[in-house]
Amino acid sequence: MDLVLLGAPGAGKGTQGALLADALGVPKIATGDMLRDAVRQGTELGLKAKAIMDAGHLVSDDIVLGLVRERLAGDGANGAIFDGYPRNVAQAQSLDGLLGELGRRIGAVVYIDVDDDAIVQRMSGRTTDPVTGVVYHHTHNPPPSDIAARCVQRDDDREETVRHRLEVYRQSTAPLVDHYRQAGVAVHTVDGTRAIPEVQAEILGLLGR
Ligand code: AMP
């Protein structure tokens, strides 16, 4: 099973992707998480990526391709849920190529639809546990009390940066819906404004699970 999650930043790809990974028994490959790990660890790649991420731009296709290639040779050898990757048509073509070399192809795309105003509202309440990377929301999904104090806002979740990320999404990532449709891949659209378990149940239903 190779599945791509599409949707604007803050649509819930990370949350739904983690639940799907558990339900389907394949790892979630989230290039944003991998890049944030590199930033935390202070690696050369992390140092290069940090300013680009904080500004809400995309890091280079080569960097993320390298990260994904490693995962496909490791824990993603038998399938994966791609979250935040691919982010543009060139990345989608590279992924098609990588999977093709392994005799695999994207089986389905789940597009999580949330309008811009709801996204901006969500992001302003979003808070992340820097230790586990788990994302919470102050009102809708508060962190457990024992870790609440260490949760922080992501540097790129400030309103101005979120608006820029939405613009990047519209220009570069949204066209992937058509890319996959034209390639004959099933693209399932779900309303991502509902409660987390409802969205999850609908996705599993659409995937026939
Ligand atoms: P995310 O956690 O998916 O919202 O990603 C956070 C940031 O990491 C993005 O705004 C980009 O700067 C960078 N990033 C994550 N995935 C990619 C990707 N596939 N291509 C380019 N940049 C990415």
Coordinates of N, CA and C and ligand atoms in Angstrom, one line a residue:
M1 N 0.8 -1.2 0.0 CA 0.0 0.0 0.0 C 0.9 1.3 0.0
D2 N 0.8 2.0 -1.1 CA 1.5 3.4 -1.1 C 0.4 4.4 -1.3
L3 N 0.3 5.3 -0.3 CA -0.8 6.3 -0.3 C -0.2 7.7 -0.1
V4 N -0.8 8.6 -0.9 CA -0.4 10.0 -0.7 C -1.5 10.8 0.0
L5 N -1.1 11.5 1.0 CA -2.1 12.5 1.6 C -1.8 13.8 1.1
L6 N -2.9 14.4 0.5 CA -2.7 15.8 0.0 C -3.6 16.7 0.9
G7 N -3.3 18.0 0.9 CA -4.1 18.9 1.6 C -3.2 20.1 2.1
A8 N -3.9 21.2 2.3 CA -3.1 22.4 2.7 C -2.4 22.1 4.0
P9 N -1.4 23.0 4.3 CA -0.7 22.8 5.6 C -1.8 23.0 6.7
G10 N -1.8 22.2 7.7 CA -2.8 22.3 8.8 C -4.1 21.6 8.5
A11 N -4.2 20.9 7.3 CA -5.5 20.2 7.0 C -5.7 19.0 7.9
G12 N -4.6 18.5 8.5 CA -4.7 17.3 9.3 C -4.0 16.1 8.7
K13 N -3.1 16.3 7.8 CA -2.4 15.2 7.1 C -1.5 14.4 8.2
G14 N -0.9 15.2 9.0 CA 0.0 14.5 10.0 C -0.8 13.6 11.0
T15 N -1.9 14.2 11.5 CA -2.7 13.5 12.4 C -3.4 12.3 11.8
Q16 N -4.0 12.5 10.6 CA -4.6 11.4 9.9 C -3.6 10.3 9.5
G17 N -2.4 10.8 9.0 CA -1.4 9.9 8.6 C -0.9 9.0 9.7
A18 N -0.8 9.5 10.9 CA -0.3 8.7 12.0 C -1.3 7.6 12.3
L19 N -2.6 8.0 12.3 CA -3.7 7.0 12.6 C -3.7 6.0 11.5
L20 N -3.6 6.4 10.2 CA -3.6 5.5 9.1 C -2.4 4.5 9.1
A21 N -1.3 5.1 9.5 CA -0.1 4.2 9.6 C -0.3 3.1 10.6
D22 N -1.0 3.4 11.7 CA -1.3 2.4 12.7 C -2.3 1.4 12.1
A23 N -3.3 1.9 11.5 CA -4.4 1.1 11.0 C -3.9 0.2 9.8
L24 N -3.0 0.7 9.0 CA -2.6 -0.1 7.8 C -1.3 -0.8 8.0
G25 N -0.6 -0.5 9.1 CA 0.7 -1.2 9.3 C 1.8 -0.9 8.4
V26 N 1.8 0.4 7.9 CA 2.9 0.9 7.1 C 3.4 2.2 7.7
P27 N 4.6 2.6 7.5 CA 5.0 3.8 8.2 C 4.5 5.1 7.4
K28 N 4.5 6.2 8.2 CA 4.2 7.5 7.6 C 5.5 8.1 7.2
I29 N 5.7 8.5 6.0 CA 6.9 9.2 5.6 C 6.5 10.7 5.4
A30 N 6.9 11.5 6.4 CA 6.6 12.9 6.4 C 7.9 13.7 6.3
T31 N 8.1 14.3 5.1 CA 9.4 15.0 4.9 C 9.5 16.2 5.9
G32 N 8.4 16.8 6.2 CA 8.5 17.9 7.2 C 9.0 17.5 8.5
D33 N 8.5 16.3 9.0 CA 9.0 15.8 10.3 C 10.5 15.5 10.2
M34 N 10.9 14.9 9.0 CA 12.3 14.5 8.9 C 13.2 15.7 8.8
L35 N 12.7 16.8 8.2 CA 13.5 18.0 8.1 C 13.6 18.7 9.5
R36 N 12.5 18.6 10.3 CA 12.5 19.2 11.6 C 13.4 18.4 12.5
D37 N 13.5 17.1 12.3 CA 14.5 16.3 13.1 C 15.9 16.7 12.8
A38 N 16.1 17.0 11.5 CA 17.5 17.4 11.1 C 17.8 18.8 11.7
V39 N 16.8 19.6 11.7 CA 17.0 21.0 12.3 C 17.4 20.8 13.8
R40 N 16.6 19.9 14.5 CA 16.8 19.7 16.0 C 18.2 19.1 16.2
Q41 N 18.6 18.2 15.3 CA 19.9 17.6 15.6 C 21.1 18.5 15.1
G42 N 20.7 19.6 14.4 CA 21.8 20.5 14.0 C 22.7 19.9 12.9
T43 N 22.2 19.0 12.1 CA 23.0 18.5 11.0 C 23.2 19.5 9.9
E44 N 24.1 19.3 9.0 CA 24.4 20.2 7.9 C 23.1 20.5 7.1
L45 N 22.3 19.4 6.9 CA 21.1 19.5 6.1 C 20.1 20.4 6.9
G46 N 20.0 20.1 8.2 CA 19.1 20.9 9.1 C 19.5 22.4 9.1
L47 N 20.7 22.7 9.1 CA 21.2 24.1 9.1 C 20.7 24.8 7.8
K48 N 20.9 24.0 6.7 CA 20.5 24.5 5.4 C 19.0 24.7 5.3
A49 N 18.2 23.8 5.9 CA 16.8 23.8 5.7 C 16.1 24.8 6.6
K50 N 16.7 25.1 7.7 CA 15.9 25.9 8.8 C 15.3 27.2 8.3
A51 N 16.2 28.0 7.7 CA 15.8 29.4 7.3 C 14.7 29.3 6.2
I52 N 14.8 28.3 5.3 CA 13.9 28.1 4.2 C 12.5 27.7 4.8
M53 N 12.6 26.8 5.8 CA 11.3 26.3 6.4 C 10.6 27.5 7.2
D54 N 11.4 28.2 8.0 CA 10.9 29.3 8.8 C 10.2 30.3 7.9
A55 N 10.7 30.5 6.7 CA 10.1 31.5 5.8 C 8.9 30.9 5.1
G56 N 8.6 29.6 5.2 CA 7.5 29.0 4.6 C 7.7 28.6 3.1
H57 N 9.0 28.7 2.7 CA 9.3 28.2 1.3 C 9.5 26.7 1.3
L58 N 9.6 26.1 0.1 CA 9.9 24.7 0.0 C 11.4 24.5 -0.1
V59 N 12.0 23.5 0.6 CA 13.4 23.2 0.5 C 13.6 22.5 -0.9
S60 N 14.8 22.3 -1.3 CA 15.0 21.8 -2.7 C 14.5 20.4 -2.9
D61 N 14.1 20.1 -4.1 CA 13.5 18.8 -4.4 C 14.6 17.7 -4.2
D62 N 15.9 18.0 -4.4 CA 17.0 17.0 -4.2 C 17.1 16.6 -2.8
I63 N 17.0 17.5 -1.9 CA 17.1 17.2 -0.5 C 16.0 16.3 0.0
V64 N 14.7 16.6 -0.4 CA 13.6 15.7 0.1 C 13.7 14.4 -0.6
L65 N 14.1 14.4 -1.9 CA 14.2 13.1 -2.6 C 15.2 12.2 -1.9
G66 N 16.3 12.7 -1.5 CA 17.3 11.9 -0.7 C 16.7 11.3 0.5
L67 N 15.9 12.1 1.2 CA 15.3 11.7 2.5 C 14.3 10.5 2.2
V68 N 13.5 10.7 1.2 CA 12.5 9.7 0.9 C 13.2 8.4 0.4
R69 N 14.2 8.6 -0.5 CA 14.9 7.4 -1.0 C 15.4 6.5 0.1
E70 N 16.0 7.1 1.2 CA 16.5 6.4 2.3 C 15.4 5.6 3.0
R71 N 14.2 6.3 3.2 CA 13.1 5.6 3.9 C 12.6 4.4 3.1
L72 N 12.5 4.6 1.7 CA 12.0 3.5 0.9 C 12.9 2.3 0.9
A73 N 14.2 2.5 1.2 CA 15.1 1.4 1.3 C 15.1 0.8 2.7
G74 N 14.4 1.5 3.7 CA 14.4 1.1 5.1 C 13.0 0.7 5.5
D75 N 12.5 1.4 6.4 CA 11.2 1.0 7.0 C 10.0 1.1 6.0
G76 N 10.2 1.9 4.9 CA 9.2 2.0 3.9 C 9.3 1.0 2.8
A77 N 10.0 -0.1 3.0 CA 10.2 -1.1 1.9 C 9.0 -1.8 1.5
N78 N 7.9 -1.8 2.4 CA 6.7 -2.6 2.0 C 5.5 -1.7 1.8
G79 N 5.7 -0.4 1.7 CA 4.6 0.5 1.5 C 4.7 1.7 2.5
A80 N 4.0 2.8 2.2 CA 4.2 4.0 3.0 C 3.0 4.9 2.8
I81 N 2.8 5.8 3.8 CA 1.8 6.8 3.7 C 2.6 8.1 3.6
F82 N 2.5 8.8 2.5 CA 3.3 10.0 2.2 C 2.6 11.2 2.7
D83 N 3.2 12.0 3.6 CA 2.5 13.1 4.2 C 3.4 14.3 4.0
G84 N 2.9 15.3 3.2 CA 3.8 16.5 2.9 C 4.8 16.2 1.8
Y85 N 4.7 15.1 1.2 CA 5.5 14.8 0.0 C 4.7 13.9 -0.9
P86 N 4.6 14.1 -2.2 CA 5.3 15.2 -2.9 C 4.6 16.5 -2.7
R87 N 5.3 17.6 -3.0 CA 4.8 18.9 -2.8 C 4.7 19.7 -4.1
N88 N 5.2 19.1 -5.2 CA 5.0 19.8 -6.5 C 5.1 18.6 -7.5
V89 N 4.8 19.0 -8.8 CA 4.7 18.0 -9.8 C 6.1 17.3 -10.0
A90 N 7.2 18.0 -10.0 CA 8.5 17.4 -10.1 C 8.8 16.3 -9.1
Q91 N 8.4 16.6 -7.8 CA 8.5 15.6 -6.8 C 7.6 14.4 -7.0
A92 N 6.4 14.7 -7.5 CA 5.5 13.6 -7.8 C 6.1 12.7 -8.9
Q93 N 6.8 13.3 -9.9 CA 7.4 12.5 -10.9 C 8.6 11.7 -10.4
S94 N 9.4 12.3 -9.5 CA 10.5 11.6 -8.9 C 10.0 10.4 -8.1
L95 N 8.9 10.6 -7.3 CA 8.3 9.6 -6.5 C 7.8 8.4 -7.4
D96 N 7.1 8.8 -8.5 CA 6.6 7.8 -9.4 C 7.8 6.9 -9.9
G97 N 8.9 7.6 -10.2 CA 10.1 6.9 -10.7 C 10.7 6.0 -9.6
L98 N 10.9 6.5 -8.4 CA 11.5 5.7 -7.3 C 10.6 4.5 -7.1
L99 N 9.3 4.7 -7.0 CA 8.4 3.5 -6.7 C 8.5 2.6 -7.9
G100 N 8.5 3.1 -9.1 CA 8.5 2.3 -10.3 C 9.7 1.3 -10.3
E101 N 10.9 1.9 -9.8 CA 12.1 1.0 -9.7 C 11.9 -0.1 -8.8
L102 N 11.0 0.1 -7.8 CA 10.7 -1.0 -6.8 C 9.5 -1.8 -7.2
G103 N 9.0 -1.6 -8.4 CA 7.8 -2.3 -8.8 C 6.5 -1.9 -8.1
R104 N 6.5 -0.7 -7.6 CA 5.4 -0.2 -6.8 C 4.8 1.1 -7.5
R105 N 3.6 1.4 -7.1 CA 3.0 2.6 -7.6 C 2.0 3.2 -6.5
I106 N 1.7 4.5 -6.6 CA 0.7 5.1 -5.7 C -0.6 4.4 -5.9
G107 N -1.2 3.8 -4.9 CA -2.4 3.1 -5.0 C -3.6 4.0 -4.8
A108 N -3.5 5.1 -4.1 CA -4.6 6.0 -3.9 C -4.1 7.3 -3.3
V109 N -4.8 8.4 -3.5 CA -4.5 9.7 -3.0 C -5.7 10.1 -2.1
V110 N -5.5 10.6 -0.9 CA -6.6 11.1 -0.1 C -6.3 12.6 0.0
Y111 N -7.3 13.4 -0.4 CA -7.2 14.8 -0.4 C -8.0 15.3 0.8
I112 N -7.4 15.9 1.8 CA -8.1 16.4 3.0 C -8.4 17.9 2.7
D113 N -9.7 18.2 2.6 CA -10.1 19.5 2.2 C -10.5 20.3 3.4
V114 N -9.8 21.5 3.6 CA -10.2 22.4 4.6 C -10.0 23.8 4.1
D115 N -11.0 24.7 4.3 CA -10.8 26.0 3.7 C -9.8 26.9 4.4
D116 N -9.3 27.9 3.7 CA -8.2 28.8 4.2 C -8.5 29.4 5.6
D117 N -9.7 29.9 5.8 CA -10.0 30.6 7.1 C -9.9 29.6 8.2
A118 N -10.4 28.4 8.0 CA -10.3 27.4 9.0 C -8.8 27.0 9.3
I119 N -8.0 27.0 8.2 CA -6.6 26.6 8.3 C -5.9 27.7 9.2
V120 N -6.1 28.9 8.9 CA -5.4 30.0 9.7 C -5.9 29.9 11.1
Q121 N -7.1 29.7 11.4 CA -7.6 29.6 12.7 C -7.0 28.4 13.5
R122 N -6.9 27.3 12.8 CA -6.3 26.1 13.3 C -4.8 26.3 13.7
M123 N -4.1 26.9 12.8 CA -2.7 27.0 12.9 C -2.3 27.9 14.1
S124 N -3.2 28.9 14.4 CA -2.9 29.8 15.5 C -3.0 29.1 16.8
G125 N -3.8 28.0 16.8 CA -3.9 27.2 18.1 C -3.1 26.0 18.1
R126 N -2.3 25.8 17.1 CA -1.5 24.5 17.0 C -0.3 24.6 17.9
T127 N 0.0 23.5 18.6 CA 1.1 23.5 19.4 C 1.7 22.1 19.3
T128 N 3.1 22.0 19.3 CA 3.8 20.8 19.0 C 4.7 20.4 20.2
D129 N 4.6 19.1 20.5 CA 5.6 18.5 21.5 C 6.9 18.4 20.8
P130 N 7.9 19.1 21.2 CA 9.2 19.1 20.6 C 9.9 17.7 20.8
V131 N 9.5 17.0 21.8 CA 10.2 15.7 22.1 C 9.7 14.6 21.1
T132 N 8.4 14.5 20.9 CA 7.8 13.5 20.1 C 7.4 14.0 18.7
G133 N 7.2 15.3 18.6 CA 6.8 15.8 17.3 C 5.3 15.7 17.1
V134 N 4.6 15.2 18.2 CA 3.1 15.1 18.1 C 2.5 16.5 18.1
V135 N 1.5 16.7 17.3 CA 0.8 18.0 17.1 C -0.5 18.0 17.9
Y136 N -0.7 19.1 18.6 CA -2.0 19.3 19.4 C -2.6 20.6 19.0
H137 N -3.8 20.9 19.5 CA -4.4 22.2 19.3 C -5.0 22.6 20.7
H138 N -4.7 23.9 21.1 CA -5.1 24.3 22.4 C -6.6 24.0 22.7
T139 N -7.5 24.2 21.8 CA -8.9 24.0 22.1 C -9.4 22.6 21.6
H140 N -9.1 22.2 20.4 CA -9.7 21.0 19.8 C -9.1 19.7 20.3
N141 N -7.8 19.8 20.6 CA -7.1 18.5 20.9 C -5.9 18.9 21.8
P142 N -6.2 19.3 23.1 CA -5.1 19.8 24.0 C -4.1 18.8 24.4
P143 N -2.9 19.2 24.5 CA -1.8 18.2 25.0 C -2.1 17.7 26.4
P144 N -1.7 16.5 26.7 CA -1.9 16.0 28.1 C -1.2 16.9 29.1
S145 N -1.7 17.0 30.3 CA -1.2 18.1 31.2 C 0.2 17.9 31.5
D146 N 0.7 16.6 31.5 CA 2.1 16.4 31.9 C 3.1 16.9 30.9
I147 N 2.7 17.1 29.7 CA 3.6 17.6 28.6 C 3.3 19.0 28.1
A148 N 2.1 19.5 28.6 CA 1.6 20.8 28.0 C 2.7 21.9 28.1
A149 N 3.4 21.9 29.2 CA 4.4 23.1 29.4 C 5.5 23.1 28.4
R150 N 5.8 21.9 27.9 CA 7.0 21.9 27.0 C 6.5 22.0 25.5
C151 N 5.2 22.1 25.2 CA 4.7 22.2 23.8 C 4.9 23.6 23.4
V152 N 5.3 23.8 22.1 CA 5.6 25.1 21.6 C 4.9 25.3 20.2
Q153 N 4.8 26.5 19.8 CA 4.3 26.8 18.4 C 5.5 26.6 17.4
R154 N 5.2 25.9 16.3 CA 6.2 25.8 15.3 C 6.6 27.2 14.7
D155 N 7.9 27.3 14.4 CA 8.3 28.7 13.9 C 7.5 29.1 12.7
D156 N 7.1 28.1 11.9 CA 6.4 28.4 10.6 C 4.9 28.4 10.8
D157 N 4.4 28.3 12.0 CA 3.0 28.4 12.2 C 2.4 29.8 12.5
R158 N 3.3 30.8 12.4 CA 2.8 32.2 12.7 C 2.0 32.6 11.5
E159 N 1.0 33.5 11.7 CA 0.0 33.7 10.7 C 0.5 34.2 9.4
E160 N 1.5 35.1 9.4 CA 2.1 35.5 8.1 C 2.7 34.4 7.3
T161 N 3.4 33.6 8.0 CA 4.1 32.4 7.4 C 3.0 31.4 6.9
V162 N 2.0 31.2 7.7 CA 0.9 30.3 7.3 C 0.3 30.8 6.0
R163 N 0.1 32.1 5.9 CA -0.5 32.6 4.6 C 0.4 32.3 3.4
H164 N 1.7 32.5 3.7 CA 2.6 32.2 2.6 C 2.6 30.8 2.2
R165 N 2.6 29.9 3.2 CA 2.6 28.5 3.0 C 1.3 28.0 2.2
L166 N 0.2 28.7 2.5 CA -1.0 28.4 1.8 C -0.9 28.8 0.3
E167 N -0.2 29.9 0.1 CA 0.1 30.4 -1.3 C 0.9 29.4 -2.1
V168 N 2.0 28.9 -1.4 CA 2.9 27.9 -2.0 C 2.1 26.6 -2.3
Y169 N 1.2 26.3 -1.3 CA 0.4 25.1 -1.5 C -0.5 25.2 -2.8
R170 N -1.1 26.4 -2.9 CA -2.0 26.6 -4.0 C -1.3 26.5 -5.3
Q171 N -0.1 27.2 -5.4 CA 0.6 27.2 -6.6 C 1.3 25.9 -7.0
S172 N 1.9 25.3 -6.0 CA 2.8 24.2 -6.3 C 2.2 22.8 -6.0
T173 N 1.4 22.7 -4.9 CA 1.0 21.4 -4.5 C -0.4 21.0 -5.0
A174 N -1.3 22.0 -5.0 CA -2.7 21.7 -5.4 C -2.8 21.1 -6.8
P175 N -1.9 21.4 -7.7 CA -2.0 20.8 -9.0 C -1.8 19.3 -9.0
L176 N -1.3 18.8 -7.9 CA -1.1 17.3 -7.8 C -2.4 16.5 -7.9
V177 N -3.5 17.1 -7.5 CA -4.8 16.4 -7.6 C -5.0 16.0 -9.0
D178 N -4.8 17.0 -9.9 CA -5.0 16.7 -11.3 C -3.9 15.7 -11.9
H179 N -2.6 15.9 -11.4 CA -1.5 15.0 -11.8 C -1.9 13.6 -11.5
Y180 N -2.4 13.3 -10.3 CA -2.8 11.9 -10.0 C -4.0 11.4 -10.8
R181 N -5.0 12.3 -10.9 CA -6.2 11.9 -11.6 C -5.9 11.5 -13.0
Q182 N -5.0 12.4 -13.7 CA -4.6 12.1 -15.1 C -3.8 10.8 -15.2
A183 N -3.1 10.5 -14.1 CA -2.4 9.2 -14.1 C -3.3 8.0 -13.8
G184 N -4.5 8.3 -13.6 CA -5.5 7.2 -13.3 C -5.5 6.7 -11.9
V185 N -4.9 7.5 -11.0 CA -4.9 7.1 -9.6 C -6.2 7.6 -8.9
A186 N -6.8 6.8 -8.1 CA -8.0 7.2 -7.4 C -7.7 8.3 -6.4
V187 N -8.4 9.4 -6.6 CA -8.2 10.6 -5.6 C -9.5 10.7 -4.8
H188 N -9.4 10.4 -3.5 CA -10.6 10.5 -2.6 C -10.6 11.9 -1.9
T189 N -11.6 12.6 -2.0 CA -11.7 13.9 -1.2 C -12.5 13.7 0.0
V190 N -11.9 14.1 1.2 CA -12.7 14.1 2.4 C -12.8 15.5 3.0
D191 N -13.9 15.8 3.7 CA -14.1 17.0 4.4 C -13.3 17.0 5.7
G192 N -12.2 17.8 5.7 CA -11.3 17.7 6.9 C -11.6 18.6 8.0
T193 N -12.8 19.3 7.9 CA -13.2 20.2 9.0 C -13.9 19.4 10.1
R194 N -14.2 18.2 9.9 CA -14.9 17.4 11.0 C -14.0 16.9 12.1
A195 N -14.5 16.2 13.1 CA -13.7 15.7 14.2 C -12.7 14.6 13.6
I196 N -11.6 14.5 14.3 CA -10.5 13.6 13.9 C -11.0 12.2 13.7
P197 N -11.8 11.6 14.6 CA -12.2 10.2 14.4 C -13.2 10.0 13.2
E198 N -14.0 11.1 12.9 CA -14.9 11.0 11.8 C -14.1 11.0 10.5
V199 N -13.1 11.9 10.4 CA -12.3 12.0 9.2 C -11.6 10.6 9.0
Q200 N -11.1 10.1 10.1 CA -10.3 8.8 10.0 C -11.3 7.7 9.5
A201 N -12.5 7.6 10.0 CA -13.4 6.6 9.7 C -13.8 6.7 8.2
E202 N -14.0 7.9 7.7 CA -14.3 8.1 6.3 C -13.1 7.7 5.4
I203 N -11.9 8.0 5.8 CA -10.8 7.6 5.0 C -10.7 6.1 4.9
L204 N -10.8 5.5 6.0 CA -10.7 4.0 6.0 C -11.8 3.4 5.2
G205 N -13.0 4.0 5.2 CA -14.1 3.5 4.4 C -13.8 3.6 2.9
L206 N -13.3 4.8 2.6 CA -13.0 5.0 1.2 C -11.9 4.1 0.7
L207 N -11.0 3.7 1.6 CA -9.9 2.8 1.2 C -10.3 1.3 1.3
G208 N -11.6 1.1 1.7 CA -12.1 -0.2 1.7 C -11.6 -1.0 2.9
R209 N -11.3 -0.3 4.0 CA -10.7 -1.0 5.2 C -11.8 -1.0 6.4
Ligands
AMP1 P1 5.2 20.3 6.8 O1 5.5 19.7 8.1 O2 4.9 19.2 5.8 O3 4.2 21.4 6.8 O4 6.5 20.9 6.2 C1 7.1 22.0 6.9 C2 8.1 22.7 6.0 O5 9.2 21.8 5.6 C3 7.6 23.2 4.6 O6 7.0 24.5 4.7 C4 8.8 23.2 3.8 O7 9.7 24.3 4.1 C5 9.6 21.9 4.2 N1 9.1 20.7 3.5 C6 8.5 19.6 4.0 N2 8.3 18.7 3.0 C7 8.8 19.3 1.9 C8 8.8 18.8 0.5 N3 8.3 17.6 0.2 N4 9.4 19.6 -0.4 C9 10.0 20.8 0.0 N5 9.9 21.3 1.2 C10 9.3 20.5 2.2

